[in-house]
Amino acid sequence: MGSVTYDFAGETVIVTGGSSGIGRAVALAFGGAGATVINADVRRDPKDVDADTPTDEAVDATAGRGEYVETDVSDPAALSAVVEAAHEFGGVDVMVNNAGWYNQASLFETAPEEFERIHAINAGGAFFGCRAAAADMIDRGVAGTIVNTASISSSHAQRDQISYDATKGGVKMITRGAALELADHGIRVNAVAPGQIATEFGTSVAEKEAAVDAGDMAKPIPLDRLGTPDDVAGAVLFLASDAAGYVTGELFYVDGGWQIY
Ligand code: NAD
């Protein structure tokens, strides 16, 4: 099958939630493409069982350069601060609003403070991440790109994750609304919508694999495997690249076909 290489040399990429899982794979992929990558995460150490160095150090071992800025995406001022920090490297060209939080609870079980917290991280992180990056891109006259991490949950309800699903529905519409508002500035905004990806998010990788093997899913995955963080990273780099120059406001599923039926 064909292969593709991207060139982001000379560009600065911010990845929120870049310490682990999908964000780490995205950071490493941009590093491999020559970018300066700022990991904006609340914690520097990876959660992944097979990752032994912080993402910024791992990116330094690629063609790119890695940095870490401690960032809580539920705080809009922290997102503005990391965008400001990117000025040291020429300013943000690509913003990946990826950090996320999960809550498994029904309509009646979800505490008001947990509802607010998950919205502040997932929807607020995408909203204020888009705003901080876009304001800076407009000031600098840069037609940058933004990629948000949505989910199959942006469009499909799943049992006992009503608040999570609501936040990811929000990410879909934040992506579309921002794409509409920012098109005049040449700034494209898209989202990836991962399905079941092998990360320590919500449940462990082992539990997710067992659920797929047992057919214990709301619907089977047509490609019959969990996705990998690299599967998602490939889509993020495509959407951020010139190859997707006429794509904006798109929700790009990376789910092994889960949402087909
Ligand atoms: P993960 O837990 O491996 O990584 C999430 C990262 O976000 C962690 O490094 C964590 O420290 C960071 N983070 C959490 N709260 C933060 C905050 N307030 N500020 C900054 N950083 C914070 O999970 P993942 O699977 O890589 O998830 C990444 C994104 O992908 C999330 O938005 C998630 O909703 C989405 N997603 C994941 C799956 C999946 O199956 N894993 C499916 C669909 C969507």
GROMACS .gro file of C-alpha atoms and ligand atoms in nm:
model
  305
    1MET     CA    1   0.000   0.000   0.000
    2GLY     CA    2   0.114   0.356  -0.053
    3SER     CA    3   0.280   0.553   0.224
    4VAL     CA    4   0.289   0.922   0.298
    5THR     CA    5   0.536   1.154   0.467
    6TYR     CA    6   0.453   1.501   0.592
    7ASP     CA    7   0.681   1.800   0.625
    8PHE     CA    8   0.606   2.036   0.914
    9ALA     CA    9   0.965   2.162   0.946
   10GLY     CA   10   0.975   2.521   1.075
   11GLU     CA   11   0.622   2.494   1.215
   12THR     CA   12   0.512   2.505   1.576
   13VAL     CA   13   0.242   2.269   1.693
   14ILE     CA   14   0.064   2.273   2.029
   15VAL     CA   15  -0.090   1.942   2.135
   16THR     CA   16  -0.307   1.948   2.446
   17GLY     CA   17  -0.310   1.623   2.639
   18GLY     CA   18   0.011   1.524   2.461
   19SER     CA   19   0.163   1.322   2.747
   20SER     CA   20  -0.028   1.001   2.679
   21GLY     CA   21  -0.229   0.802   2.432
   22ILE     CA   22  -0.354   0.975   2.119
   23GLY     CA   23  -0.197   1.312   2.202
   24ARG     CA   24   0.144   1.151   2.252
   25ALA     CA   25   0.120   0.973   1.915
   26VAL     CA   26   0.015   1.302   1.752
   27ALA     CA   27   0.309   1.485   1.913
   28LEU     CA   28   0.556   1.217   1.798
   29ALA     CA   29   0.414   1.218   1.445
   30PHE     CA   30   0.450   1.596   1.416
   31GLY     CA   31   0.801   1.563   1.562
   32GLY     CA   32   0.882   1.303   1.300
   33ALA     CA   33   0.766   1.555   1.040
   34GLY     CA   34   1.017   1.809   1.173
   35ALA     CA   35   0.791   2.034   1.383
   36THR     CA   36   0.851   2.200   1.717
   37VAL     CA   37   0.588   2.039   1.938
   38ILE     CA   38   0.464   2.183   2.265
   39ASN     CA   39   0.291   1.929   2.485
   40ALA     CA   40   0.030   2.115   2.694
   41ASP     CA   41  -0.085   1.870   2.960
   42VAL     CA   42  -0.165   1.877   3.332
   43ARG     CA   43   0.096   1.605   3.387
   44ARG     CA   44   0.426   1.545   3.211
   45ASP     CA   45   0.461   1.172   3.277
   46PRO     CA   46   0.286   0.937   3.032
   47LYS     CA   47   0.008   0.712   3.160
   48ASP     CA   48   0.079   0.457   2.886
   49VAL     CA   49   0.232   0.136   3.018
   50ASP     CA   50   0.480   0.111   2.730
   51ALA     CA   51   0.599   0.475   2.738
   52ASP     CA   52   0.902   0.541   2.954
   53THR     CA   53   1.006   0.895   2.862
   54PRO     CA   54   0.803   1.217   2.871
   55THR     CA   55   0.668   1.320   2.532
   56ASP     CA   56   0.892   1.626   2.500
   57GLU     CA   57   1.203   1.406   2.541
   58ALA     CA   58   1.063   1.148   2.299
   59VAL     CA   59   0.996   1.422   2.040
   60ASP     CA   60   1.354   1.546   2.083
   61ALA     CA   61   1.466   1.203   1.963
   62THR     CA   62   1.277   1.256   1.633
   63ALA     CA   63   1.347   1.508   1.356
   64GLY     CA   64   1.157   1.765   1.564
   65ARG     CA   65   1.192   1.945   1.893
   66GLY     CA   66   0.982   1.886   2.204
   67GLU     CA   67   0.871   2.118   2.481
   68TYR     CA   68   0.638   2.078   2.777
   69VAL     CA   69   0.420   2.352   2.924
   70GLU     CA   70   0.209   2.250   3.223
   71THR     CA   71  -0.146   2.336   3.118
   72ASP     CA   72  -0.492   2.270   3.252
   73VAL     CA   73  -0.722   2.308   2.951
   74SER     CA   74  -1.022   2.373   3.173
   75ASP     CA   75  -0.863   2.714   3.243
   76PRO     CA   76  -0.893   2.950   2.943
   77ALA     CA   77  -0.606   3.163   3.078
   78ALA     CA   78  -0.378   2.857   3.075
   79LEU     CA   79  -0.458   2.800   2.707
   80SER     CA   80  -0.376   3.163   2.628
   81ALA     CA   81  -0.050   3.121   2.821
   82VAL     CA   82   0.063   2.819   2.621
   83VAL     CA   83  -0.018   3.001   2.295
   84GLU     CA   84   0.192   3.292   2.428
   85ALA     CA   85   0.473   3.049   2.516
   86ALA     CA   86   0.477   2.933   2.153
   87HIS     CA   87   0.604   3.280   2.049
   88GLU     CA   88   0.950   3.169   2.161
   89PHE     CA   89   0.939   2.924   1.866
   90GLY     CA   90   0.777   3.159   1.613
   91GLY     CA   91   0.415   3.123   1.723
   92VAL     CA   92   0.156   2.850   1.687
   93ASP     CA   93   0.088   2.720   1.335
   94VAL     CA   94  -0.113   2.412   1.429
   95MET     CA   95  -0.330   2.376   1.739
   96VAL     CA   96  -0.448   2.029   1.837
   97ASN     CA   97  -0.714   2.046   2.108
   98ASN     CA   98  -0.699   1.687   2.223
   99ALA     CA   99  -0.698   1.669   2.604
  100GLY     CA  100  -0.999   1.485   2.734
  101TRP     CA  101  -1.173   1.350   3.041
  102TYR     CA  102  -1.417   1.062   3.074
  103ASN     CA  103  -1.706   1.002   3.308
  104GLN     CA  104  -1.913   0.685   3.314
  105ALA     CA  105  -2.242   0.773   3.480
  106SER     CA  106  -2.608   0.780   3.389
  107LEU     CA  107  -2.838   1.083   3.372
  108PHE     CA  108  -2.937   1.030   3.736
  109GLU     CA  109  -2.591   0.938   3.866
  110THR     CA  110  -2.397   1.234   3.726
  111ALA     CA  111  -2.313   1.487   3.997
  112PRO     CA  112  -2.350   1.854   3.895
  113GLU     CA  113  -1.983   1.925   3.968
  114GLU     CA  114  -1.873   1.629   3.749
  115PHE     CA  115  -2.101   1.754   3.468
  116GLU     CA  116  -1.934   2.095   3.491
  117ARG     CA  117  -1.583   1.950   3.514
  118ILE     CA  118  -1.613   1.728   3.206
  119HIS     CA  119  -1.763   2.014   3.007
  120ALA     CA  120  -1.486   2.250   3.118
  121ILE     CA  121  -1.216   2.005   3.003
  122ASN     CA  122  -1.366   1.857   2.685
  123ALA     CA  123  -1.587   2.131   2.542
  124GLY     CA  124  -1.420   2.425   2.719
  125GLY     CA  125  -1.073   2.298   2.625
  126ALA     CA  126  -1.171   2.285   2.258
  127PHE     CA  127  -1.360   2.616   2.263
  128PHE     CA  128  -1.097   2.823   2.442
  129GLY     CA  129  -0.814   2.637   2.268
  130CYS     CA  130  -0.962   2.733   1.931
  131ARG     CA  131  -1.011   3.090   2.049
  132ALA     CA  132  -0.664   3.140   2.193
  133ALA     CA  133  -0.487   2.987   1.892
  134ALA     CA  134  -0.704   3.163   1.633
  135ALA     CA  135  -0.668   3.505   1.798
  136ASP     CA  136  -0.291   3.465   1.790
  137MET     CA  137  -0.289   3.337   1.429
  138ILE     CA  138  -0.502   3.634   1.320
  139ASP     CA  139  -0.273   3.881   1.504
  140ARG     CA  140   0.030   3.730   1.331
  141GLY     CA  141  -0.141   3.702   0.991
  142VAL     CA  142  -0.089   3.326   0.985
  143ALA     CA  143  -0.342   3.099   0.810
  144GLY     CA  144  -0.286   2.814   1.055
  145THR     CA  145  -0.492   2.506   1.117
  146ILE     CA  146  -0.676   2.364   1.416
  147VAL     CA  147  -0.768   2.000   1.478
  148ASN     CA  148  -0.994   1.903   1.768
  149THR     CA  149  -1.034   1.553   1.908
  150ALA     CA  150  -1.402   1.472   1.901
  151SER     CA  151  -1.532   1.112   1.917
  152ILE     CA  152  -1.783   0.867   1.779
  153SER     CA  153  -1.968   0.996   2.087
  154SER     CA  154  -2.007   1.329   1.906
  155SER     CA  155  -2.291   1.172   1.709
  156HIS     CA  156  -2.378   0.843   1.880
  157ALA     CA  157  -2.518   0.803   2.231
  158GLN     CA  158  -2.378   0.522   2.443
  159ARG     CA  159  -2.520   0.392   2.768
  160ASP     CA  160  -2.400   0.559   3.090
  161GLN     CA  161  -2.183   0.821   2.926
  162ILE     CA  162  -2.438   1.093   2.870
  163SER     CA  163  -2.225   1.379   2.999
  164TYR     CA  164  -1.918   1.265   2.799
  165ASP     CA  165  -2.132   1.230   2.486
  166ALA     CA  166  -2.270   1.580   2.542
  167THR     CA  167  -1.921   1.728   2.559
  168LYS     CA  168  -1.815   1.552   2.240
  169GLY     CA  169  -2.130   1.666   2.061
  170GLY     CA  170  -2.018   2.010   2.173
  171VAL     CA  171  -1.671   1.956   2.024
  172LYS     CA  172  -1.832   1.872   1.688
  173MET     CA  173  -2.031   2.196   1.684
  174ILE     CA  174  -1.742   2.405   1.822
  175THR     CA  175  -1.540   2.269   1.528
  176ARG     CA  176  -1.810   2.364   1.277
  177GLY     CA  177  -1.881   2.703   1.433
  178ALA     CA  178  -1.514   2.795   1.453
  179ALA     CA  179  -1.456   2.673   1.096
  180LEU     CA  180  -1.732   2.907   0.978
  181GLU     CA  181  -1.606   3.208   1.175
  182LEU     CA  182  -1.239   3.158   1.088
  183ALA     CA  183  -1.270   3.077   0.717
  184ASP     CA  184  -1.232   3.446   0.627
  185HIS     CA  185  -0.886   3.434   0.785
  186GLY     CA  186  -0.787   3.118   0.596
  187ILE     CA  187  -0.780   2.921   0.921
  188ARG     CA  188  -0.917   2.569   0.878
  189VAL     CA  189  -1.076   2.388   1.174
  190ASN     CA  190  -1.150   2.016   1.167
  191ALA     CA  191  -1.200   1.730   1.411
  192VAL     CA  192  -1.103   1.367   1.429
  193ALA     CA  193  -1.366   1.134   1.570
  194PRO     CA  194  -1.191   0.827   1.710
  195GLY     CA  195  -1.374   0.505   1.789
  196GLN     CA  196  -1.233   0.254   2.038
  197ILE     CA  197  -0.863   0.336   2.062
  198ALA     CA  198  -0.605   0.137   2.261
  199THR     CA  199  -0.521   0.391   2.532
  200GLU     CA  200  -0.562   0.400   2.910
  201PHE     CA  201  -0.864   0.633   2.872
  202GLY     CA  202  -1.177   0.546   3.066
  203THR     CA  203  -1.102   0.173   3.075
  204SER     CA  204  -0.765   0.003   3.034
  205VAL     CA  205  -0.634  -0.123   2.699
  206ALA     CA  206  -0.667  -0.480   2.828
  207GLU     CA  207  -1.034  -0.427   2.916
  208LYS     CA  208  -1.103  -0.270   2.576
  209GLU     CA  209  -0.933  -0.561   2.395
  210ALA     CA  210  -1.132  -0.812   2.599
  211ALA     CA  211  -1.456  -0.632   2.513
  212VAL     CA  212  -1.377  -0.643   2.138
  213ASP     CA  213  -1.272  -1.011   2.155
  214ALA     CA  214  -1.589  -1.103   2.343
  215GLY     CA  215  -1.806  -0.906   2.101
  216ASP     CA  216  -1.917  -0.712   2.407
  217MET     CA  217  -1.967  -0.380   2.228
  218ALA     CA  218  -2.283  -0.184   2.159
  219LYS     CA  219  -2.209  -0.264   1.793
  220PRO     CA  220  -1.922  -0.472   1.649
  221ILE     CA  221  -1.628  -0.292   1.488
  222PRO     CA  222  -1.628  -0.388   1.116
  223LEU     CA  223  -1.247  -0.387   1.098
  224ASP     CA  224  -1.257  -0.610   1.410
  225ARG     CA  225  -0.981  -0.452   1.615
  226LEU     CA  226  -0.914  -0.160   1.844
  227GLY     CA  227  -0.767   0.147   1.677
  228THR     CA  228  -0.415   0.257   1.766
  229PRO     CA  229  -0.309   0.608   1.867
  230ASP     CA  230  -0.105   0.612   1.544
  231ASP     CA  231  -0.423   0.549   1.343
  232VAL     CA  232  -0.561   0.874   1.485
  233ALA     CA  233  -0.234   1.065   1.449
  234GLY     CA  234  -0.230   0.992   1.076
  235ALA     CA  235  -0.569   1.157   1.038
  236VAL     CA  236  -0.465   1.458   1.247
  237LEU     CA  237  -0.155   1.521   1.036
  238PHE     CA  238  -0.358   1.487   0.716
  239LEU     CA  239  -0.618   1.741   0.837
  240ALA     CA  240  -0.344   1.981   0.952
  241SER     CA  241  -0.152   1.954   0.625
  242ASP     CA  242  -0.190   2.128   0.290
  243ALA     CA  243  -0.322   1.797   0.153
  244ALA     CA  244  -0.646   1.891   0.331
  245GLY     CA  245  -0.636   2.252   0.209
  246TYR     CA  246  -1.003   2.245   0.097
  247VAL     CA  247  -1.132   2.065   0.408
  248THR     CA  248  -1.282   2.260   0.696
  249GLY     CA  249  -1.557   2.198   0.950
  250GLU     CA  250  -1.519   1.823   0.893
  251LEU     CA  251  -1.573   1.546   1.149
  252PHE     CA  252  -1.333   1.275   1.032
  253TYR     CA  253  -1.413   0.930   1.174
  254VAL     CA  254  -1.122   0.702   1.268
  255ASP     CA  255  -1.326   0.415   1.405
  256GLY     CA  256  -1.274   0.098   1.200
  257GLY     CA  257  -1.618   0.154   1.049
  258TRP     CA  258  -1.810   0.152   1.380
  259GLN     CA  259  -2.046   0.431   1.282
  260ILE     CA  260  -2.130   0.294   0.936
  261TYR     CA  261  -2.447   0.119   1.053
  262NAD     P1  262  -0.537   0.945   2.759
  262NAD     O1  263  -0.599   0.940   2.894
  262NAD     O2  264  -0.437   0.842   2.719
  262NAD     O3  265  -0.472   1.088   2.734
  262NAD     C1  266  -0.540   1.206   2.772
  262NAD     C2  267  -0.438   1.309   2.813
  262NAD     O4  268  -0.509   1.428   2.847
  262NAD     C3  269  -0.356   1.267   2.936
  262NAD     O5  270  -0.219   1.284   2.911
  262NAD     C4  271  -0.408   1.359   3.044
  262NAD     O6  272  -0.309   1.392   3.141
  262NAD     C5  273  -0.450   1.481   2.963
  262NAD     N1  274  -0.546   1.565   3.036
  262NAD     C6  275  -0.655   1.526   3.107
  262NAD     N2  276  -0.716   1.632   3.160
  262NAD     C7  277  -0.645   1.741   3.122
  262NAD     C8  278  -0.658   1.880   3.146
  262NAD     N3  279  -0.756   1.929   3.222
  262NAD     N4  280  -0.568   1.964   3.091
  262NAD     C9  281  -0.465   1.915   3.014
  262NAD     N5  282  -0.447   1.785   2.991
  262NAD    C10  283  -0.537   1.699   3.043
  262NAD     O7  284  -0.661   0.941   2.659
  262NAD     P2  285  -0.672   0.933   2.499
  262NAD     O8  286  -0.748   0.811   2.467
  262NAD     O9  287  -0.542   0.959   2.436
  262NAD    O10  288  -0.771   1.057   2.475
  262NAD    C11  289  -0.734   1.170   2.402
  262NAD    C12  290  -0.860   1.229   2.342
  262NAD    O11  291  -0.920   1.132   2.257
  262NAD    C13  292  -0.966   1.269   2.443
  262NAD    O12  293  -1.022   1.393   2.405
  262NAD    C14  294  -1.070   1.159   2.431
  262NAD    O13  295  -1.199   1.204   2.465
  262NAD    C15  296  -1.057   1.125   2.285
  262NAD     N6  297  -1.107   0.994   2.248
  262NAD    C16  298  -1.049   0.880   2.295
  262NAD    C17  299  -1.101   0.758   2.257
  262NAD    C18  300  -1.041   0.627   2.304
  262NAD    O14  301  -1.101   0.520   2.280
  262NAD     N7  302  -0.925   0.626   2.367
  262NAD    C19  303  -1.212   0.751   2.172
  262NAD    C20  304  -1.269   0.870   2.127
  262NAD    C21  305  -1.216   0.991   2.165
   0.00000   0.00000   0.00000
